């Protein structure tokens, strides 16, 4: 039996574009159509059905919920801010609060307004100022109801998928653009962090807690060869810690948000830098169970990445951790085994203060569309019927008691 602290944030996460539906002012919307991908369309219609969804979260004993604000709804045209959209999100946050659920709010979760992308998006230095104007509008209004902010979700995934591998809009494959987006996101976070703190100070409110949600993978060498060990060390630094290092150097993280899903197997055949940074194992050296997208299920990796954060001496929130799978029993096994590893890291001194499962409900999984099922709650996309899965009920017991059997 494992006992978590009495005061612990338990819940689940979502992002606006993946659940709300009809986000036709966001850059993903036209891209899905042009690229011939599954269309996000109505998604889970969470924009209308959020009260119902939060009732379910409350029934499942969640005391925290991570959601994102859709920039393209707030600022559908440059400089034209929508009071109506802002009102909507105030209602959403109040709906959580009235159910005793702590809102944790992300300002940027992969999508941008179409006008922003059309003018060069995060590649352009002006992106930082544009992002700040949006943050100012939202945070000034939501500050009275929100304590936890995530400025940017998974910057490393955003710039690698959109600007290096060319997999997501705008499908660039450019090292220079990737570097520019990286730099502007670092600057964007630092400026937004300072702005958010200033807004709270001016409003004479207690200081907020501001962070990013950092995607972290367990990076595992297939053999202990020197090349593999060097490659592991380089990748841990570059993919997991480099972004955080910039922000801690500027003292702009109040806690660390971690998104953890899987591991990355390293097997390097040459000393060339490209191999050291990119080459993965093509053999099946260490077979592990996989989720329905083929990602290894590797619970011990969560303990490993958490221990790598110990040196920062900051509280940690697991901002996402989840599995897409057809057999729901495997979801519960996933949650159990990952929570055990969260606890192991806590025993070794990592100050984890919350765990949010990804996701509260099935949703639009970006380029993969609606097939992967990550939710604690099943969505029937024809009827929009919600059905609570068995794994969600088991997790609800942990949320209620803090005890994992
Ligand atoms: C993202 C989510 C995504 C999840 C599963 C994370 O990278 O923040 O938007 O749905 O992983 O792929």
XYZ file of C-alpha atoms and ligand atoms in Angstrom:
417
model
C 0.000 0.000 0.000
C 1.300 3.463 -0.905
C 0.140 6.624 0.800
C 0.411 9.989 -0.947
C 0.385 13.243 1.055
C -2.993 14.529 2.239
C -2.582 17.724 0.314
C -2.001 16.583 -3.237
C -3.486 17.716 -6.555
C -5.301 14.849 -8.262
C -7.068 15.182 -11.563
C -6.767 15.143 -15.326
C -5.832 17.442 -18.191
C -7.207 18.545 -21.552
C -6.369 21.224 -24.098
C -8.835 23.566 -25.779
C -8.296 22.575 -29.386
C -8.434 18.864 -28.625
C -11.798 18.924 -26.847
C -13.746 22.135 -27.490
C -14.652 21.737 -31.164
C -15.166 24.318 -33.914
C -11.908 26.154 -33.376
C -11.962 27.434 -36.928
C -9.718 30.451 -36.231
C -6.779 28.267 -35.211
C -3.979 27.362 -37.604
C -4.576 23.612 -37.244
C -8.092 23.921 -38.656
C -7.237 24.760 -42.309
C -4.121 22.594 -42.101
C -6.121 19.442 -41.255
C -8.238 20.014 -44.336
C -5.315 20.831 -46.644
C -3.130 18.002 -45.385
C -6.020 15.524 -45.696
C -5.974 14.696 -41.994
C -8.923 13.749 -39.863
C -10.752 16.995 -39.085
C -11.086 18.152 -35.491
C -14.588 19.460 -36.331
C -16.801 19.306 -33.227
C -14.249 17.313 -31.217
C -15.976 16.623 -27.857
C -18.120 19.783 -27.966
C -16.592 20.602 -24.617
C -17.067 24.316 -25.383
C -20.783 23.748 -24.724
C -20.665 20.649 -22.538
C -17.996 21.690 -20.038
C -20.392 21.790 -17.057
C -21.389 18.194 -17.683
C -17.729 17.181 -18.065
C -16.738 18.919 -14.836
C -19.617 17.179 -13.028
C -18.021 13.902 -14.050
C -14.572 15.086 -12.908
C -16.074 16.005 -9.558
C -17.827 12.630 -9.264
C -14.418 11.086 -9.917
C -13.017 12.983 -6.904
C -10.676 15.176 -8.949
C -9.536 18.232 -7.024
C -7.534 19.746 -9.916
C -8.018 20.117 -13.649
C -5.657 21.392 -16.309
C -7.191 23.100 -19.322
C -6.011 25.571 -21.937
C -7.290 28.852 -23.276
C -7.682 28.987 -27.042
C -5.765 32.055 -28.200
C -7.563 32.019 -31.562
C -10.921 32.458 -29.798
C -9.626 35.249 -27.579
C -7.925 37.125 -30.425
C -9.491 35.935 -33.687
C -7.962 38.899 -35.537
C -4.794 40.674 -34.586
C -5.522 43.234 -31.873
C -9.274 42.409 -31.765
C -9.857 40.771 -28.423
C -13.133 38.958 -27.839
C -14.907 39.870 -24.592
C -17.353 37.074 -25.323
C -14.653 34.412 -25.448
C -13.093 35.845 -22.309
C -16.463 35.679 -20.521
C -16.747 32.066 -21.590
C -13.444 31.131 -19.998
C -14.327 33.023 -16.822
C -17.446 30.829 -16.620
C -15.372 27.728 -17.271
C -12.929 28.549 -14.482
C -15.744 29.437 -12.101
C -17.462 26.158 -12.984
C -14.350 24.326 -11.791
C -13.983 26.409 -8.645
C -17.644 25.927 -7.721
C -17.038 22.169 -7.816
C -13.996 22.432 -5.574
C -11.616 21.758 -8.460
C -8.389 23.787 -8.728
C -8.005 25.166 -12.263
C -4.532 24.928 -13.814
C -4.477 27.022 -16.947
C -2.267 26.715 -20.026
C -1.935 29.767 -22.259
C -0.429 28.095 -25.330
C -1.071 24.460 -26.178
C 0.265 23.952 -29.741
C -2.338 26.026 -31.652
C -2.027 29.643 -32.810
C -4.509 32.048 -34.353
C -4.423 31.850 -38.162
C -3.351 35.528 -38.430
C -0.413 34.881 -36.092
C 0.868 31.934 -38.140
C 0.274 33.767 -41.397
C 2.529 36.554 -40.195
C 5.362 34.125 -39.495
C 4.293 32.741 -36.124
C 6.930 31.999 -33.511
C 9.740 32.293 -36.060
C 9.413 36.087 -35.901
C 10.844 38.169 -33.050
C 7.508 40.070 -32.902
C 5.838 36.834 -31.724
C 6.917 37.503 -28.143
C 5.150 40.852 -28.018
C 2.017 39.419 -29.633
C 1.939 36.546 -27.160
C 2.299 38.997 -24.283
C -0.650 41.129 -25.409
C -2.802 38.004 -25.415
C -1.464 36.874 -22.018
C -2.114 40.320 -20.566
C -5.742 40.310 -21.708
C -6.430 36.814 -20.363
C -4.457 36.865 -17.139
C -5.735 40.290 -16.044
C -9.279 38.918 -16.168
C -8.653 35.418 -14.813
C -6.191 36.302 -12.049
C -8.867 36.432 -9.334
C -9.778 32.775 -10.003
C -6.504 31.130 -11.019
C -3.331 30.326 -9.091
C -1.510 27.895 -11.422
C -0.412 28.926 -14.918
C 1.424 27.036 -17.636
C 2.625 29.561 -20.198
C 3.589 27.101 -22.961
C 2.860 23.419 -23.371
C 5.763 21.224 -24.521
C 7.870 23.773 -26.382
C 10.346 21.089 -27.487
C 7.568 19.033 -29.093
C 6.056 22.121 -30.706
C 9.215 23.329 -32.414
C 10.514 19.877 -33.371
C 7.204 18.697 -34.882
C 6.301 21.976 -36.586
C 9.711 23.298 -37.659
C 12.241 20.449 -37.711
C 10.465 17.233 -38.715
C 7.773 19.009 -40.755
C 5.011 16.859 -39.270
C 2.704 19.600 -37.959
C 1.729 22.962 -39.373
C 3.478 24.866 -40.898
C 5.477 21.739 -41.829
C 8.843 23.455 -41.993
C 12.063 21.445 -42.015
C 14.571 24.044 -41.045
C 17.155 24.066 -38.320
C 17.333 27.870 -38.387
C 13.577 28.249 -37.955
C 13.576 25.675 -35.157
C 16.260 27.643 -33.376
C 14.314 30.894 -33.828
C 11.113 29.341 -32.422
C 13.064 27.895 -29.510
C 14.580 31.305 -28.720
C 11.256 33.127 -29.001
C 9.507 30.606 -26.808
C 12.209 30.961 -24.158
C 11.836 34.742 -24.363
C 8.029 34.426 -24.486
C 7.932 32.396 -21.296
C 10.340 34.662 -19.434
C 8.373 37.778 -20.391
C 5.006 36.132 -19.673
C 6.255 34.910 -16.290
C 7.217 38.455 -15.318
C 3.994 39.896 -16.682
C 1.811 37.382 -14.810
C 3.613 38.091 -11.547
C 3.250 41.844 -12.131
C -0.485 41.535 -12.775
C -0.969 39.665 -9.474
C 1.133 42.222 -7.641
C -0.793 45.151 -9.111
C -4.043 43.450 -8.127
C -2.621 42.926 -4.621
C -3.136 39.183 -4.920
C -0.889 36.458 -3.566
C 1.825 35.533 -6.070
C 0.750 32.954 -8.664
C 2.611 29.735 -9.513
C 3.874 29.861 -13.106
C 5.658 27.219 -15.174
C 5.707 25.427 -18.506
C 4.660 21.839 -19.192
C 7.875 20.167 -20.274
C 7.738 16.971 -22.341
C 10.237 14.533 -20.856
C 11.171 11.092 -22.107
C 13.165 8.382 -20.452
C 16.226 8.115 -22.675
C 17.651 4.622 -22.444
C 20.798 3.190 -24.035
C 20.363 -0.317 -25.457
C 23.881 -1.275 -24.400
C 26.315 0.506 -22.087
C 28.723 1.304 -24.948
C 30.586 4.598 -24.701
C 28.758 5.965 -27.763
C 25.382 5.104 -26.310
C 26.210 6.595 -22.935
C 27.413 9.798 -24.518
C 24.311 9.957 -26.734
C 22.024 9.403 -23.728
C 23.713 12.201 -21.767
C 23.517 14.602 -24.729
C 19.868 13.852 -25.408
C 18.828 14.094 -21.772
C 20.336 17.536 -21.709
C 19.027 18.699 -25.078
C 15.513 17.213 -25.089
C 14.627 17.115 -21.387
C 16.550 19.786 -19.512
C 17.896 22.474 -21.842
C 14.676 24.505 -21.980
C 14.195 24.283 -18.219
C 17.801 25.408 -17.691
C 17.141 28.653 -19.554
C 14.101 29.400 -17.437
C 15.637 28.532 -14.087
C 18.683 30.654 -14.945
C 16.277 33.588 -15.248
C 14.406 32.485 -12.107
C 11.149 32.194 -14.010
C 9.806 28.837 -12.831
C 7.800 28.549 -9.621
C 7.366 24.819 -10.138
C 8.091 22.357 -12.927
C 5.296 20.855 -15.021
C 6.236 17.451 -16.460
C 4.491 15.577 -19.252
C 5.672 11.970 -19.366
C 4.528 9.197 -21.704
C 7.268 6.913 -22.882
C 10.910 6.182 -23.506
C 13.307 6.655 -26.337
C 15.784 3.841 -27.048
C 19.293 4.832 -28.042
C 21.609 2.702 -30.167
C 24.321 4.640 -31.967
C 26.606 3.259 -34.670
C 28.890 6.224 -35.354
C 30.359 9.242 -33.624
C 28.737 11.625 -36.093
C 26.719 14.273 -34.245
C 23.538 13.430 -36.216
C 23.752 9.824 -35.034
C 24.565 10.817 -31.489
C 21.489 13.035 -31.346
C 18.986 11.126 -33.456
C 19.778 7.469 -34.054
C 17.369 5.157 -32.301
C 17.348 1.417 -31.870
C 16.078 -0.423 -34.945
C 16.210 -3.848 -33.280
C 13.913 -5.109 -30.634
C 16.563 -5.268 -27.896
C 14.270 -4.523 -25.022
C 10.686 -5.324 -25.986
C 8.098 -3.604 -23.839
C 4.344 -3.356 -23.971
C 3.202 -0.539 -26.217
C 0.237 1.800 -26.365
C -1.988 1.915 -29.435
C 0.348 4.461 -31.069
C 3.294 2.082 -30.625
C 4.987 4.003 -27.791
C 6.765 1.879 -25.177
C 5.097 1.721 -21.790
C 7.971 2.355 -19.423
C 6.820 3.346 -15.916
C 10.271 3.328 -14.304
C 11.211 6.125 -16.698
C 8.917 8.479 -14.827
C 10.906 8.000 -11.624
C 14.097 8.519 -13.605
C 13.021 11.817 -15.186
C 11.681 13.089 -11.863
C 15.006 12.361 -10.190
C 16.745 14.341 -12.926
C 14.750 17.400 -11.763
C 15.846 17.140 -8.144
C 18.746 19.530 -8.687
C 16.350 22.416 -9.412
C 14.802 22.129 -5.973
C 11.331 23.153 -7.171
C 7.905 21.569 -6.653
C 6.847 19.336 -9.530
C 3.407 18.728 -11.009
C 2.907 15.806 -13.381
C 0.922 17.870 -15.866
C 0.253 14.922 -18.221
C 0.732 11.176 -18.059
C -1.469 8.793 -19.952
C -2.030 5.909 -22.322
C -4.108 5.413 -25.455
C -5.308 1.834 -25.521
C -8.352 -0.184 -26.513
C -8.289 -2.419 -23.427
C -9.179 -0.219 -20.458
C -7.610 -2.669 -17.968
C -4.255 -1.627 -19.333
C -5.087 2.003 -18.560
C -5.493 1.189 -14.894
C -2.237 -0.828 -14.892
C -0.569 2.165 -16.521
C -1.848 4.598 -13.901
C -0.936 2.284 -11.034
C 2.571 1.561 -12.242
C 3.294 5.209 -13.012
C 1.977 6.389 -9.657
C 4.253 3.871 -7.944
C 7.145 5.496 -9.704
C 5.986 8.982 -8.769
C 5.994 7.843 -5.169
C 9.445 6.263 -5.490
C 10.806 9.604 -6.704
C 9.078 11.381 -3.815
C 10.724 9.008 -1.362
C 14.025 10.042 -2.884
C 13.355 13.706 -2.275
C 11.491 15.003 -5.336
C 8.721 17.329 -4.189
C 5.846 16.162 -6.403
C 2.666 18.017 -5.463
C 0.209 16.821 -8.087
C -0.627 14.253 -10.759
C -2.874 14.928 -13.756
C -3.835 12.058 -16.016
C -3.993 12.762 -19.768
C -6.799 13.081 -20.523
C -10.092 13.600 -18.772
C -11.817 12.322 -21.909
C -10.989 10.924 -25.325
C -10.079 13.731 -27.683
C -8.552 14.907 -30.941
C -5.030 13.517 -30.960
C -3.545 16.020 -33.447
C -2.237 14.425 -36.668
C -3.547 11.037 -35.447
C -7.129 12.245 -35.274
C -9.745 10.601 -33.082
C -8.555 6.975 -33.172
C -6.223 7.000 -30.127
C -8.258 6.774 -26.931
C -6.517 8.434 -24.003
C -9.576 9.312 -21.914
C -10.712 8.381 -18.442
C -14.078 9.015 -20.054
C -15.085 7.410 -23.335
C -16.583 9.694 -25.975
C -19.001 8.392 -28.568
C -18.277 10.913 -31.327
C -21.597 10.222 -33.081
C -23.795 11.004 -30.095
C -21.350 12.927 -27.854
C -22.362 10.485 -25.140
C -19.886 10.341 -22.227
C -19.204 7.004 -20.488
C -16.946 6.779 -17.473
C -14.397 3.989 -17.869
C -13.611 1.446 -15.129
C -10.036 2.747 -14.900
C -11.449 6.189 -14.077
C -13.413 4.710 -11.171
C -10.320 3.002 -9.794
C -8.301 6.178 -10.165
C -11.147 8.025 -8.402
C -10.464 5.945 -5.277
C -6.838 7.076 -5.282
C -7.965 10.693 -5.764
C -10.273 10.328 -2.790
C -7.986 8.550 -0.343
C -4.455 9.254 -1.582
C -3.895 5.505 -1.191
C -2.690 3.213 -3.954
C -3.089 -0.525 -3.344
C 0.379 16.815 -25.601
C -1.080 16.486 -25.782
C -1.204 15.153 -26.501
C -0.560 14.087 -25.643
C -0.630 12.688 -26.222
C 1.249 15.658 -25.236
O 2.370 15.684 -26.043
O 0.526 17.898 -24.716
O -1.676 17.517 -26.491
O -2.511 14.816 -26.804
O 0.794 14.396 -25.452
O 0.087 12.621 -27.405
